[in-house]
CSV table of C-alpha atoms in Angstrom, one decimal:
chain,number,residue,atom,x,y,z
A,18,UNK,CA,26.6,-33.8,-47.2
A,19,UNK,CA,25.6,-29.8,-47.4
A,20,UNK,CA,21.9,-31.0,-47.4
A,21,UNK,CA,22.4,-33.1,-44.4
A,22,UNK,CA,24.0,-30.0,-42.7
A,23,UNK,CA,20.9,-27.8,-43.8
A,24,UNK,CA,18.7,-30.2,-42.7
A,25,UNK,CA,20.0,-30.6,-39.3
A,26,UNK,CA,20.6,-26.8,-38.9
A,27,UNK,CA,16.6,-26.5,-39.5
A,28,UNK,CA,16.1,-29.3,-37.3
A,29,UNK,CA,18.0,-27.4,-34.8
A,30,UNK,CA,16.2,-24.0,-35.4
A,31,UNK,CA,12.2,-25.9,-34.7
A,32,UNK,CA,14.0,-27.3,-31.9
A,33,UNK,CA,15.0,-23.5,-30.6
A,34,UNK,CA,11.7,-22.3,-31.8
A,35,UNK,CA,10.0,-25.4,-29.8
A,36,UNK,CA,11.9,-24.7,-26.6
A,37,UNK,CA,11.8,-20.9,-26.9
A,38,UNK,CA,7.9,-21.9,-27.0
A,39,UNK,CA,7.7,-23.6,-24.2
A,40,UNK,CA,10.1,-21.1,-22.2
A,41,UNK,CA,7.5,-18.3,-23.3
A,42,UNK,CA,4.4,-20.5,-22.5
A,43,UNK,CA,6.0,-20.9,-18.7
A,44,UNK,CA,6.9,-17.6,-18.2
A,45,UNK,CA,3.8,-16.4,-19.2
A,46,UNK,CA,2.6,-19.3,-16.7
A,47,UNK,CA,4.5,-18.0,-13.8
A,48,UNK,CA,3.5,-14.6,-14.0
A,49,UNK,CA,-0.2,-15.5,-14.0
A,50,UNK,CA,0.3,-17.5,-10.7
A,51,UNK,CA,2.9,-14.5,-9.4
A,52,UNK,CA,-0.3,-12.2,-10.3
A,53,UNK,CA,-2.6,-14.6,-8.1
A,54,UNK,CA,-0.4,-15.0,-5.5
A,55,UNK,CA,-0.3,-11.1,-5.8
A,56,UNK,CA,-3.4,-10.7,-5.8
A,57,UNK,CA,-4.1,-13.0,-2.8
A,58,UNK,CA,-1.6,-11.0,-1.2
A,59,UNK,CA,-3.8,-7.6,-1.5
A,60,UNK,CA,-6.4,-9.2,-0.5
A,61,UNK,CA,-5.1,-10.2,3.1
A,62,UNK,CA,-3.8,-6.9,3.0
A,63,UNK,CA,-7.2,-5.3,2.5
A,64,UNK,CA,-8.4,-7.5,5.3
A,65,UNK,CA,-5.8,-5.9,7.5
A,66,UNK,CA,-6.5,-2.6,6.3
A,67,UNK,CA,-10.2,-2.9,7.5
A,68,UNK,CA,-9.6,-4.6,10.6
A,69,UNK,CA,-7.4,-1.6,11.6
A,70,UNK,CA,-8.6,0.8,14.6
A,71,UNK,CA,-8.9,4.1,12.4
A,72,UNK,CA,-11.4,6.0,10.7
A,73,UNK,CA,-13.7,5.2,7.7
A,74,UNK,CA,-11.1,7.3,5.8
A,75,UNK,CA,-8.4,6.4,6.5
A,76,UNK,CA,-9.1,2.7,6.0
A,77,UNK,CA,-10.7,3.0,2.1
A,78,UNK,CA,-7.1,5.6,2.1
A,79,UNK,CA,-5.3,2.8,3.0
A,80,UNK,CA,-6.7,0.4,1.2
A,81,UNK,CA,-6.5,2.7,-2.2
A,82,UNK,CA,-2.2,3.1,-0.9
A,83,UNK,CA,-1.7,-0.8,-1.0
A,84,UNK,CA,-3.4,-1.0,-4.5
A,85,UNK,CA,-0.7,1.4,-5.6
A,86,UNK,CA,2.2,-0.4,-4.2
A,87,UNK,CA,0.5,-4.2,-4.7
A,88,UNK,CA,-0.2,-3.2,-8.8
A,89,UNK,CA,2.6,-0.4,-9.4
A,90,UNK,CA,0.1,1.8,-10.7
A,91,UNK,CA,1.2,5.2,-11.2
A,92,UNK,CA,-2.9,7.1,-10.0
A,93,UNK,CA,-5.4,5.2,-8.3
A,94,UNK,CA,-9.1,7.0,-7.5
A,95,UNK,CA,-12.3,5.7,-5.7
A,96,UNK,CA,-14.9,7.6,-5.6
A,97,UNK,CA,-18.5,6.7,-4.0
A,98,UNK,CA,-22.2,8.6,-3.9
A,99,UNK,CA,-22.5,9.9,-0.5
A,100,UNK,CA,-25.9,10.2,-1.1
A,101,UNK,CA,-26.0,13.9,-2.3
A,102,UNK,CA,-22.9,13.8,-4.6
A,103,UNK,CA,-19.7,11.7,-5.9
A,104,UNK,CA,-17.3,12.3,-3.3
A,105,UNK,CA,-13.9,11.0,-3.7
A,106,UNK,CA,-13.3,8.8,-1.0
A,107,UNK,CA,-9.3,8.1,-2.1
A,108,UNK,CA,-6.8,9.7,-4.5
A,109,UNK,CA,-3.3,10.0,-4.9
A,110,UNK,CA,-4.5,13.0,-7.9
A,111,UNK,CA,-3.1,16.4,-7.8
A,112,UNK,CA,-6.3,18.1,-5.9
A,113,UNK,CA,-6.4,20.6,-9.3
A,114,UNK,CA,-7.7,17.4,-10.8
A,115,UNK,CA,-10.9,16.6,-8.5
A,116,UNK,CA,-13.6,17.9,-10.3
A,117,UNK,CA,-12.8,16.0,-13.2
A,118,UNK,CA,-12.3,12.5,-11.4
A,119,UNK,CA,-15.9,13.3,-9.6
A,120,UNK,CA,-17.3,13.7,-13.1
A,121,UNK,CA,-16.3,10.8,-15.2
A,122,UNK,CA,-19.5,9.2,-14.7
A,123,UNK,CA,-21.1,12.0,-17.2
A,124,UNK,CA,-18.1,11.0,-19.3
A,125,UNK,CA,-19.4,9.3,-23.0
A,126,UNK,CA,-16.6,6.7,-22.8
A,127,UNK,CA,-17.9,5.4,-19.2
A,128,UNK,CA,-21.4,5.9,-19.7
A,129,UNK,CA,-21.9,2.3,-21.5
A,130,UNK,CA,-19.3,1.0,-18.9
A,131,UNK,CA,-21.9,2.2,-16.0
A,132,UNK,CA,-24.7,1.0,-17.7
A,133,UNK,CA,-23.6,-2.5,-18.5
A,134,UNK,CA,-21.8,-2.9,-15.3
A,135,UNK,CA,-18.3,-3.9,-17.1
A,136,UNK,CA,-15.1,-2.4,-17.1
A,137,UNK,CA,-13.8,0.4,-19.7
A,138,UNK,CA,-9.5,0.1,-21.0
A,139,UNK,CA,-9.0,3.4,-23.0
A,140,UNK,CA,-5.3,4.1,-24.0
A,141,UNK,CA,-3.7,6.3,-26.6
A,142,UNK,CA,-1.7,5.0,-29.6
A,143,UNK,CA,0.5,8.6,-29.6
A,144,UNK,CA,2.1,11.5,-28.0
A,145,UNK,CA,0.2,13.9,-29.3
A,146,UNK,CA,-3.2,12.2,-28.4
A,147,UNK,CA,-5.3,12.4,-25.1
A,148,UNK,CA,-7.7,10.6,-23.1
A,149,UNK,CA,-10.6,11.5,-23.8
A,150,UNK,CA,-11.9,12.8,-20.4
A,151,UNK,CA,-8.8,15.0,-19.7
A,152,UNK,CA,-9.1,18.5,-19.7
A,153,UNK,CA,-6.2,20.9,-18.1
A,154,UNK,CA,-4.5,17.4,-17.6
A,155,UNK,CA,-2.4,16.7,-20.9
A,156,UNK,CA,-0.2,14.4,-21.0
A,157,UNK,CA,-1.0,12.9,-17.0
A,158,UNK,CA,-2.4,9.9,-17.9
A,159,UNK,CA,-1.7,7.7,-21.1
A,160,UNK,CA,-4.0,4.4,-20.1
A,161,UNK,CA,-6.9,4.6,-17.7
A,162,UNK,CA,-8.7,1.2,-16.7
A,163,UNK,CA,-12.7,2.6,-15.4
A,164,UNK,CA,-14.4,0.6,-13.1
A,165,UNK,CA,-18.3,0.8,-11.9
A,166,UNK,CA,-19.0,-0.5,-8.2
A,167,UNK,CA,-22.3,-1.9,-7.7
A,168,UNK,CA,-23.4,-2.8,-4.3
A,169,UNK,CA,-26.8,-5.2,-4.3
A,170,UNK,CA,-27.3,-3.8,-8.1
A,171,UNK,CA,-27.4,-0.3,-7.3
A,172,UNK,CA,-24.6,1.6,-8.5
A,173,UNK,CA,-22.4,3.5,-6.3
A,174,UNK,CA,-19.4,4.9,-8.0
A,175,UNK,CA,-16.3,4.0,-9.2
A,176,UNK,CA,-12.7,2.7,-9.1
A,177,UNK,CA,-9.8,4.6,-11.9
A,178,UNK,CA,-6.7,3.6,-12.7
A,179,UNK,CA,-4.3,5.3,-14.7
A,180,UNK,CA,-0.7,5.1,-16.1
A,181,UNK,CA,1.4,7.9,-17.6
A,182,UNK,CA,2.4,5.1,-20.3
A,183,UNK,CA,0.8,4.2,-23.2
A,184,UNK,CA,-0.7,0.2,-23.4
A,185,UNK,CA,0.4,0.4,-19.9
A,186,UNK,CA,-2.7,-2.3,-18.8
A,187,UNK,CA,-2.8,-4.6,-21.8
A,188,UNK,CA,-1.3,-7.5,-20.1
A,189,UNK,CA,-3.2,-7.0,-16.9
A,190,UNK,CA,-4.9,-9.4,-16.1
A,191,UNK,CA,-8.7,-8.3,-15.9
A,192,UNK,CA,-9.8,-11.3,-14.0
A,193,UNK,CA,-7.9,-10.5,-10.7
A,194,UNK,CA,-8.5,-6.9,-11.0
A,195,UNK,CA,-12.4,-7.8,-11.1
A,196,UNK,CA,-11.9,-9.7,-7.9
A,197,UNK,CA,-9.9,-6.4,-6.5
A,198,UNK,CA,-12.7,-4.3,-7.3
A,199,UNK,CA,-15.6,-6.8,-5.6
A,200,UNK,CA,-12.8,-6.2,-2.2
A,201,UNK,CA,-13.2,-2.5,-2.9
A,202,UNK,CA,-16.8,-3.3,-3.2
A,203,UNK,CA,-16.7,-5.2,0.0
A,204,UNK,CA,-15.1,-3.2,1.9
A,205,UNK,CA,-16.9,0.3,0.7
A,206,UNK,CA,-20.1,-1.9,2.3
A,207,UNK,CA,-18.3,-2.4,5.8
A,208,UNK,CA,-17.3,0.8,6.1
A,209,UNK,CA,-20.4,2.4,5.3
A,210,UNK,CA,-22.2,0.5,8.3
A,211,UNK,CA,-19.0,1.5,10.6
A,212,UNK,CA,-19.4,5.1,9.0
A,213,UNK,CA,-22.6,5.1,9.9
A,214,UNK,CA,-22.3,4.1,13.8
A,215,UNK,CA,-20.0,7.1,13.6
A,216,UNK,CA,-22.2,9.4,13.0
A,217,UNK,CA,-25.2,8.6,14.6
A,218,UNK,CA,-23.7,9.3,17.9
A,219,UNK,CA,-26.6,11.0,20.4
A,220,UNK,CA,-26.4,12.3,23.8
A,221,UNK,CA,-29.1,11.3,26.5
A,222,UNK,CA,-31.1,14.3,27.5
A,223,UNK,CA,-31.1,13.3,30.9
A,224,UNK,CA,-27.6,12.1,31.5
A,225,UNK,CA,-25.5,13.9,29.2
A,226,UNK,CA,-23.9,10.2,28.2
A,227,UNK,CA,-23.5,9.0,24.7
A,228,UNK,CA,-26.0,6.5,23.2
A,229,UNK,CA,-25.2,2.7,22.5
A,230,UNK,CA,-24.9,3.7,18.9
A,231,UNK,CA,-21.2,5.6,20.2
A,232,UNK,CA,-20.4,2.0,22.2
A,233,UNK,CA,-20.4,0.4,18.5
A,234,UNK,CA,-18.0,3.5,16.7
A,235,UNK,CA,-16.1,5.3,18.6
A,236,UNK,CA,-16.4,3.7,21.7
A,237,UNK,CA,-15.1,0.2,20.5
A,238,UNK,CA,-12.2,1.7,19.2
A,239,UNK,CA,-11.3,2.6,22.9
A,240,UNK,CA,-12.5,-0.9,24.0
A,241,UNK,CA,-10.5,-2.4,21.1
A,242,UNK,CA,-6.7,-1.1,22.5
A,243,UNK,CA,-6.8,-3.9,25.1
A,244,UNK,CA,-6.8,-7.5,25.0
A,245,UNK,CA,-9.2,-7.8,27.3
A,246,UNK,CA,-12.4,-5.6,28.9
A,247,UNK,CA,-14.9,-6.6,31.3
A,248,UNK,CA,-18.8,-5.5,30.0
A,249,UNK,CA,-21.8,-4.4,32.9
A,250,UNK,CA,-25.0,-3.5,32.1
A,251,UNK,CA,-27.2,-2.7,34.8
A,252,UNK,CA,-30.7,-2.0,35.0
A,253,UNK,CA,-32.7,0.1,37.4
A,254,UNK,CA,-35.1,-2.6,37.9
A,255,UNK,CA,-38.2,-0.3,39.8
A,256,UNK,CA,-37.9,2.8,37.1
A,257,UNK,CA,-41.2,1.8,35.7
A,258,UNK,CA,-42.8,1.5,39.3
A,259,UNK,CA,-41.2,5.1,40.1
A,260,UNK,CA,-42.8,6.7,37.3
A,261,UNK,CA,-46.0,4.9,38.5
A,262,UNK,CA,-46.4,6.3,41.5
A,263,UNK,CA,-44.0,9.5,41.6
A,264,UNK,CA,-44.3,10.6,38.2
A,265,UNK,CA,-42.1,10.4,35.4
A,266,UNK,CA,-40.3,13.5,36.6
A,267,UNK,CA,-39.2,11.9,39.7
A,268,UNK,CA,-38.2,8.9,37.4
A,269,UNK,CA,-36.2,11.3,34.6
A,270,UNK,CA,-34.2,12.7,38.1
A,271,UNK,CA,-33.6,9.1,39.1
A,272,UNK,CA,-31.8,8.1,35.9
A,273,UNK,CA,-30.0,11.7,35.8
A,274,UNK,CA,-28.9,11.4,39.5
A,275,UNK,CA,-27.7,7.4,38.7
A,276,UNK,CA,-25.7,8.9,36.3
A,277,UNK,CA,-24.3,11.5,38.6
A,278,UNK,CA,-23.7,9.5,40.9
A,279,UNK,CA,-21.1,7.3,38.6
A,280,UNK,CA,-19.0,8.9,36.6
A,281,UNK,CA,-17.0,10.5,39.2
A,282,UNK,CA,-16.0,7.2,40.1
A,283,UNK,CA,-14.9,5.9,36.5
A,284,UNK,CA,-11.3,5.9,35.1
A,285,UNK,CA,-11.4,8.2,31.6
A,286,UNK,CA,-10.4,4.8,29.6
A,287,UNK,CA,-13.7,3.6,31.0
A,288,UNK,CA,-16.8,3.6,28.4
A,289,UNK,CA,-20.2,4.5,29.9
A,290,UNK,CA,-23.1,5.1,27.7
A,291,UNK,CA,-26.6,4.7,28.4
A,292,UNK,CA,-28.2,1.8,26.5
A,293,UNK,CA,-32.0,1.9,26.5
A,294,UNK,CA,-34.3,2.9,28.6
A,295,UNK,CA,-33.3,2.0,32.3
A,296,UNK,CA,-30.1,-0.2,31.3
A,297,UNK,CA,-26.8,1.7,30.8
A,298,UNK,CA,-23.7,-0.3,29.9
A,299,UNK,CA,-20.0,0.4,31.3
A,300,UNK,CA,-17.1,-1.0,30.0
A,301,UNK,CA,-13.8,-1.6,31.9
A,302,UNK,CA,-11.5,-1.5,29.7
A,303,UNK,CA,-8.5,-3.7,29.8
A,304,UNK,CA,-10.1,-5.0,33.3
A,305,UNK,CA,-10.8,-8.5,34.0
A,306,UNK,CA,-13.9,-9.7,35.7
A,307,UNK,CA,-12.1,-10.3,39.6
A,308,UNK,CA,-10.8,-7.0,39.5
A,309,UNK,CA,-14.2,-4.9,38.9
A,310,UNK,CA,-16.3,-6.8,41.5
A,311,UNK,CA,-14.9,-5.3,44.4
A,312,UNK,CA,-15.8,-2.1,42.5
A,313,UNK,CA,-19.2,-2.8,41.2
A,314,UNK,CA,-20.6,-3.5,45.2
A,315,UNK,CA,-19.1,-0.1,45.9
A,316,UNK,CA,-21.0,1.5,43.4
A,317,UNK,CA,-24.4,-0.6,43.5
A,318,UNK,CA,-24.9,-0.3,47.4
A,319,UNK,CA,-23.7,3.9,46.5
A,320,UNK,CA,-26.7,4.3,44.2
A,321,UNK,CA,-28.7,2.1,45.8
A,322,UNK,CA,-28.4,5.1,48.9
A,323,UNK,CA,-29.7,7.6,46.2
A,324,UNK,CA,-32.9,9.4,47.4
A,325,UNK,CA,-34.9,11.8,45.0
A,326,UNK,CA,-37.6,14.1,46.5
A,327,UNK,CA,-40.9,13.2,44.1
A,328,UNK,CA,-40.8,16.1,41.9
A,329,UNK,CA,-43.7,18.1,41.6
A,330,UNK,CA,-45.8,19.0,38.4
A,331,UNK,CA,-46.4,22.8,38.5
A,332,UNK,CA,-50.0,23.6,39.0
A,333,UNK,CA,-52.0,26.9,39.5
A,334,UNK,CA,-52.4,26.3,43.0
A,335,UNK,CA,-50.1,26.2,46.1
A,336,UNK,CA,-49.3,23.6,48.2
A,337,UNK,CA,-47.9,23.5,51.5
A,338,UNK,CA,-48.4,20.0,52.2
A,339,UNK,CA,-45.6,19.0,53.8
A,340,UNK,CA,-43.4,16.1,51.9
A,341,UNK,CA,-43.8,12.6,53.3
A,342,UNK,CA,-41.2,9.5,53.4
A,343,UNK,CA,-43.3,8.0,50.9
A,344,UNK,CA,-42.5,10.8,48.3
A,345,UNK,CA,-38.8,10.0,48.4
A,346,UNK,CA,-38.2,7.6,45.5
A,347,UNK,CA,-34.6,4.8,46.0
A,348,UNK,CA,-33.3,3.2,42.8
A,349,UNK,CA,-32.5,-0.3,43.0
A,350,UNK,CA,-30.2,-1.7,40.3
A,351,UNK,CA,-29.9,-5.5,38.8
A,352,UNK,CA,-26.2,-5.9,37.2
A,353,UNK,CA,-25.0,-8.7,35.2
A,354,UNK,CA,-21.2,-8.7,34.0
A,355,UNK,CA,-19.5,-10.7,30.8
A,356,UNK,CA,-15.7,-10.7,29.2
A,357,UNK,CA,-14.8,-9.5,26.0
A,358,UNK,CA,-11.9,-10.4,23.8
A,359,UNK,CA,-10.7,-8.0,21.3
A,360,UNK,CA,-12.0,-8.8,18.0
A,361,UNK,CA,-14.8,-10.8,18.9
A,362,UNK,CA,-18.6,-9.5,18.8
A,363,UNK,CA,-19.3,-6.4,20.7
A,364,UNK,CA,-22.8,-6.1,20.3
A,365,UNK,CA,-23.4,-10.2,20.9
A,366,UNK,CA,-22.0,-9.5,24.6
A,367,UNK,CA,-24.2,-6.4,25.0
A,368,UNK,CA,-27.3,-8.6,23.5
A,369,UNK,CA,-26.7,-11.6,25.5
A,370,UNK,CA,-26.8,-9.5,29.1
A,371,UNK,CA,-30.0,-7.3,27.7
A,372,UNK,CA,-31.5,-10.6,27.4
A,373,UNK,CA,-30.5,-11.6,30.4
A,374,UNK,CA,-32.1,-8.4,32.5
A,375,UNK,CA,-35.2,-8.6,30.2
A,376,UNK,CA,-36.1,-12.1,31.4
A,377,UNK,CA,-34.9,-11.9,35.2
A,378,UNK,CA,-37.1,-11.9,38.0
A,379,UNK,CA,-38.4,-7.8,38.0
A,380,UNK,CA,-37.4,-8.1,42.1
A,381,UNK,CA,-34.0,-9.6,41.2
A,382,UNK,CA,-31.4,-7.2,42.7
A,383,UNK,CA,-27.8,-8.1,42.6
A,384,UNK,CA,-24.8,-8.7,40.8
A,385,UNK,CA,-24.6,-11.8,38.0
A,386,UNK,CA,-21.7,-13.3,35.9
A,387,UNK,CA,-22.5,-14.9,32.3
């Protein structure tokens, strides 16, 4: 009788064991698919975080302030090559801490992480240890998790995280964090190009307007605050038969007064840049097409009113020649109009109407609607 009890009390203990198992084997389960679905969820948030109308800086900010509230990591760092030194890009480090968190590249610990292109886990197994890159910092950071961002194989910095516990990223899982850092990646890439529009800005010597490079950066973000914009380029189609017969002078004083001549005329929300050449480009922003027609004859049959005395090229010798009808040079403009949507290609719009003027009849003069 006792060793039937025994055995069924064993019985009963596998039994625990088996289902305490299988408990332990589906939690474990569900918290890899809660760290996908987590993961998924940074991801969309990242997406959000670049689509955003705000600086290159304070998107990657962003996007380093939803990997500390997505992960519930205690320090999170990116820091990039700007091309003359590691700049960090995001932090939410104590600033007395910067020069070290620019410098872990030179680090021993990271160097084989950099090289190999992998990720380096250093923790500490007690109190009275500390990482080894820490300086002034004892005691900050217990776990640090180093990551080397690579874009097309060359390297480009790095993404650290760090916990003020010790083990504190054992259980993370590496996989998802790998597909984090290829978003960081990704996004480092984007904002590099947008960085770039921003700061390639140029004035026209002639006009004082920005360059398309500005309609791209800065200027979109303008654009982008309403649903809906109409885009005009126009083209002053006889520029190149001005500077033919009344110099390039007269022409430079053609586009300058064209120029003039408009912007009094334009709301401030308005975007009006010259694009190449003899095309400029305005944007109505938040306008639709029926509503700037009225306004675009206005200002066509204004400029097309403009007359510019051929200016003369200084010479040694005096003339008093008087000047002739002939030597008064008229601007005639070719414009072609388009919508754009918010979110949708800019610079397709802008290509699709260069294209358009480009390939149109070089007598063509009025206004067009693609």
């Amino acid at each position: 009788m006792a060793l039937l009890v025994i055995l069924i009390l064993v019985g009963v203990v596998i039994a625990l064991m088996v289902y305490n198992m299988s408990i332990h084997n589906k939690v474990k389960t569900f918290t890899g698919i809660n760290q996908k679905i987590n993961s998924l969820n940074v991801l969309q948030d990242f997406m959000n975080a670049v689509g955003e109308e705000t600086s290159v800086e304070d998107k990657i900010k962003r996007v380093n302030e939803i990997l500390l509230e997505r992960f519930n990591i205690k320090y999170s760092s990116i820091i990039a090559f700007d091309g003359a030194e590691y700049a960090i890009k995001a932090t939410n480090v104590d600033e007395k801490h910067f020069e070290t968190l620019k410098n872990m590249h030179t680090e021993d610990v990271f160097k084989n992480s950099i090289a190999n292109a992998t990720p380096k886990y250093i923790t500490i197994d007690s109190d009275d240890e500390k990482l080894s890159y820490q300086k002034s910092e004892f005691g900050r950071a217990k776990s640090a998790m180093f990551f080397p961002l690579y874009i097309d194989s060359v390297y480009i910095g790095y993404w650290l995280i760090e916990s003020g516990e010790k083990h504190a990223f054992d259980d993370l899982d590496t996989a998802i964090l790998d597909v984090v850092k290829d978003n960081i990646v990704a996004i480092l890439k984007t904002v590099n190009y947008q960085s770039t529009m921003e700061n390639i800005n140029r004035t026209d010597l002639f006009t004082n307007l920005q360059s398309a490079e500005y309609l791209y950066g800065k200027g979109k973000k303008i654009i982008d605050r309403h649903v809906i914009s109409t885009v005009m380029m126009f083209k002053i189609t006889n520029l190149p038969e001005i500077n033919d017969v009344y110099g390039r002078k007269t022409g430079n004083k053609i586009v300058t007064e064209v120029s003039r001549a408009i912007i009094p005329s334009l709301s401030k929300n308005y975007v009006f840049v010259r694009y190449m050449g003899p095309k400029f480009v305005i944007v109505f922003t938040g306008v639709e097409q029926d509503s700037v027609i009225p306004f675009v004859k206005d200002v066509k049959k204004y400029v097309e009113n403009i007359k510019v005395p051929k200016v003369e090229v200084a010479t040694t010798k005096k003339k008093t020649k008087k000047k002739t009808p002939e030597e008064v040079a008229t601007p005639k403009i070719n414009c072609v109009l388009s919508t754009y949507y918010k979110g949708t290609a800019l610079d397709g719009i802008t290509k699709k109407l260069e294209e358009y003027l480009d390939n149109a009849d070089p007598n063509e003069n009025k206004i067009n609607y693609i």
